[in-house]
JSON list of C-alpha atoms in Angstrom, two decimals:
[
{"chain": "A", "resi": 1, "resn": "UNK", "atom": "CA", "xyz": [3.15, -20.79, 6.06]},
{"chain": "A", "resi": 2, "resn": "UNK", "atom": "CA", "xyz": [3.94, -17.12, 6.66]},
{"chain": "A", "resi": 3, "resn": "UNK", "atom": "CA", "xyz": [1.54, -14.34, 5.63]},
{"chain": "A", "resi": 4, "resn": "UNK", "atom": "CA", "xyz": [3.03, -11.11, 4.37]},
{"chain": "A", "resi": 5, "resn": "UNK", "atom": "CA", "xyz": [1.36, -7.72, 3.90]},
{"chain": "A", "resi": 6, "resn": "UNK", "atom": "CA", "xyz": [2.43, -5.31, 1.18]},
{"chain": "A", "resi": 7, "resn": "UNK", "atom": "CA", "xyz": [1.09, -1.75, 1.45]},
{"chain": "A", "resi": 8, "resn": "UNK", "atom": "CA", "xyz": [1.40, 0.40, -1.67]},
{"chain": "A", "resi": 9, "resn": "UNK", "atom": "CA", "xyz": [0.86, 4.18, -1.62]},
{"chain": "A", "resi": 10, "resn": "UNK", "atom": "CA", "xyz": [1.37, 6.96, -4.10]},
{"chain": "A", "resi": 11, "resn": "UNK", "atom": "CA", "xyz": [4.49, 8.98, -3.37]},
{"chain": "A", "resi": 12, "resn": "UNK", "atom": "CA", "xyz": [3.75, 12.18, -1.43]},
{"chain": "A", "resi": 13, "resn": "UNK", "atom": "CA", "xyz": [4.56, 14.39, -4.43]},
{"chain": "A", "resi": 14, "resn": "UNK", "atom": "CA", "xyz": [2.04, 12.56, -6.66]},
{"chain": "A", "resi": 15, "resn": "UNK", "atom": "CA", "xyz": [-1.51, 13.93, -6.81]},
{"chain": "A", "resi": 16, "resn": "UNK", "atom": "CA", "xyz": [-4.04, 11.48, -5.28]},
{"chain": "A", "resi": 17, "resn": "UNK", "atom": "CA", "xyz": [-7.45, 12.21, -6.86]},
{"chain": "A", "resi": 18, "resn": "UNK", "atom": "CA", "xyz": [-9.07, 9.25, -5.11]},
{"chain": "A", "resi": 19, "resn": "UNK", "atom": "CA", "xyz": [-7.84, 10.50, -1.73]},
{"chain": "A", "resi": 20, "resn": "UNK", "atom": "CA", "xyz": [-9.11, 13.99, -2.55]},
{"chain": "A", "resi": 21, "resn": "UNK", "atom": "CA", "xyz": [-12.56, 12.62, -3.46]},
{"chain": "A", "resi": 22, "resn": "UNK", "atom": "CA", "xyz": [-12.74, 10.74, -0.15]},
{"chain": "A", "resi": 23, "resn": "UNK", "atom": "CA", "xyz": [-11.60, 13.83, 1.74]},
{"chain": "A", "resi": 24, "resn": "UNK", "atom": "CA", "xyz": [-14.32, 15.97, 0.11]},
{"chain": "A", "resi": 25, "resn": "UNK", "atom": "CA", "xyz": [-17.03, 13.33, 0.79]},
{"chain": "A", "resi": 26, "resn": "UNK", "atom": "CA", "xyz": [-16.31, 12.76, 4.49]},
{"chain": "A", "resi": 27, "resn": "UNK", "atom": "CA", "xyz": [-17.79, 16.05, 5.83]},
{"chain": "A", "resi": 28, "resn": "UNK", "atom": "CA", "xyz": [-21.06, 15.31, 4.00]},
{"chain": "A", "resi": 29, "resn": "UNK", "atom": "CA", "xyz": [-21.19, 12.04, 5.92]},
{"chain": "A", "resi": 30, "resn": "UNK", "atom": "CA", "xyz": [-20.67, 13.79, 9.26]},
{"chain": "A", "resi": 31, "resn": "UNK", "atom": "CA", "xyz": [-16.92, 13.25, 9.63]},
{"chain": "A", "resi": 32, "resn": "UNK", "atom": "CA", "xyz": [-15.31, 16.61, 10.37]},
{"chain": "A", "resi": 33, "resn": "UNK", "atom": "CA", "xyz": [-11.66, 17.47, 10.87]},
{"chain": "A", "resi": 34, "resn": "UNK", "atom": "CA", "xyz": [-10.21, 14.98, 8.39]},
{"chain": "A", "resi": 35, "resn": "UNK", "atom": "CA", "xyz": [-7.47, 16.14, 6.03]},
{"chain": "A", "resi": 36, "resn": "UNK", "atom": "CA", "xyz": [-4.64, 14.88, 3.83]},
{"chain": "A", "resi": 37, "resn": "UNK", "atom": "CA", "xyz": [-6.43, 11.65, 2.83]},
{"chain": "A", "resi": 38, "resn": "UNK", "atom": "CA", "xyz": [-4.35, 9.22, 0.75]},
{"chain": "A", "resi": 39, "resn": "UNK", "atom": "CA", "xyz": [-5.74, 6.01, -0.75]},
{"chain": "A", "resi": 40, "resn": "UNK", "atom": "CA", "xyz": [-3.55, 3.00, -1.51]},
{"chain": "A", "resi": 41, "resn": "UNK", "atom": "CA", "xyz": [-3.51, -0.77, -1.86]},
{"chain": "A", "resi": 42, "resn": "UNK", "atom": "CA", "xyz": [-3.13, -3.47, 0.77]},
{"chain": "A", "resi": 43, "resn": "UNK", "atom": "CA", "xyz": [-2.11, -6.92, -0.51]},
{"chain": "A", "resi": 44, "resn": "UNK", "atom": "CA", "xyz": [-1.78, -10.02, 1.70]},
{"chain": "A", "resi": 45, "resn": "UNK", "atom": "CA", "xyz": [0.15, -13.04, 0.49]},
{"chain": "A", "resi": 46, "resn": "UNK", "atom": "CA", "xyz": [0.85, -16.51, 1.84]},
{"chain": "A", "resi": 47, "resn": "UNK", "atom": "CA", "xyz": [4.36, -17.41, 0.71]},
{"chain": "A", "resi": 48, "resn": "UNK", "atom": "CA", "xyz": [6.00, -20.81, 0.94]},
{"chain": "A", "resi": 49, "resn": "UNK", "atom": "CA", "xyz": [9.47, -19.43, 0.21]},
{"chain": "A", "resi": 50, "resn": "UNK", "atom": "CA", "xyz": [11.89, -19.49, 3.15]},
{"chain": "A", "resi": 51, "resn": "UNK", "atom": "CA", "xyz": [12.62, -15.76, 3.03]},
{"chain": "A", "resi": 52, "resn": "UNK", "atom": "CA", "xyz": [9.02, -14.59, 2.60]},
{"chain": "A", "resi": 53, "resn": "UNK", "atom": "CA", "xyz": [9.77, -10.93, 3.29]},
{"chain": "A", "resi": 54, "resn": "UNK", "atom": "CA", "xyz": [12.42, -10.83, 0.57]},
{"chain": "A", "resi": 55, "resn": "UNK", "atom": "CA", "xyz": [10.12, -12.67, -1.85]},
{"chain": "A", "resi": 56, "resn": "UNK", "atom": "CA", "xyz": [7.29, -10.19, -1.17]},
{"chain": "A", "resi": 57, "resn": "UNK", "atom": "CA", "xyz": [9.66, -7.26, -1.69]},
{"chain": "A", "resi": 58, "resn": "UNK", "atom": "CA", "xyz": [10.70, -8.68, -5.07]},
{"chain": "A", "resi": 59, "resn": "UNK", "atom": "CA", "xyz": [7.03, -9.15, -6.02]},
{"chain": "A", "resi": 60, "resn": "UNK", "atom": "CA", "xyz": [6.27, -5.57, -5.06]},
{"chain": "A", "resi": 61, "resn": "UNK", "atom": "CA", "xyz": [9.19, -4.26, -7.09]},
{"chain": "A", "resi": 62, "resn": "UNK", "atom": "CA", "xyz": [8.24, -6.36, -10.14]},
{"chain": "A", "resi": 63, "resn": "UNK", "atom": "CA", "xyz": [4.44, -6.19, -10.13]},
{"chain": "A", "resi": 64, "resn": "UNK", "atom": "CA", "xyz": [2.56, -4.82, -7.13]},
{"chain": "A", "resi": 65, "resn": "UNK", "atom": "CA", "xyz": [3.96, -1.27, -7.15]},
{"chain": "A", "resi": 66, "resn": "UNK", "atom": "CA", "xyz": [4.97, 1.18, -9.84]},
{"chain": "A", "resi": 67, "resn": "UNK", "atom": "CA", "xyz": [8.30, 2.50, -8.51]},
{"chain": "A", "resi": 68, "resn": "UNK", "atom": "CA", "xyz": [8.01, 5.70, -10.55]},
{"chain": "A", "resi": 69, "resn": "UNK", "atom": "CA", "xyz": [4.92, 6.95, -8.69]},
{"chain": "A", "resi": 70, "resn": "UNK", "atom": "CA", "xyz": [4.43, 4.56, -5.74]},
{"chain": "A", "resi": 71, "resn": "UNK", "atom": "CA", "xyz": [6.27, 3.43, -2.65]},
{"chain": "A", "resi": 72, "resn": "UNK", "atom": "CA", "xyz": [5.63, 0.27, -0.66]},
{"chain": "A", "resi": 73, "resn": "UNK", "atom": "CA", "xyz": [6.27, -1.38, 2.66]},
{"chain": "A", "resi": 74, "resn": "UNK", "atom": "CA", "xyz": [6.45, -5.08, 3.46]},
{"chain": "A", "resi": 75, "resn": "UNK", "atom": "CA", "xyz": [5.78, -6.73, 6.81]},
{"chain": "A", "resi": 76, "resn": "UNK", "atom": "CA", "xyz": [5.38, -10.30, 8.00]},
{"chain": "A", "resi": 77, "resn": "UNK", "atom": "CA", "xyz": [2.01, -10.76, 9.70]},
{"chain": "A", "resi": 78, "resn": "UNK", "atom": "CA", "xyz": [1.73, -12.53, 13.07]},
{"chain": "A", "resi": 79, "resn": "UNK", "atom": "CA", "xyz": [0.72, -16.17, 12.85]}
]
């Protein structure tokens, strides 16, 4: 059965407080030169449906992402 990954991120114009917190914390941990940190969600699904990419896209549109503030991408994972 195919595995599909759905990556959900806030749209660029939406403030990402979680990304900002990570960005501020990294230098204290010794990681310099990091900027523009964005934090999102990664969801992996095993789908029995024949058109698994289309099914995952419909799931993302209906539940996994908020289309007002988030964008998503769908990709079929290698077997």
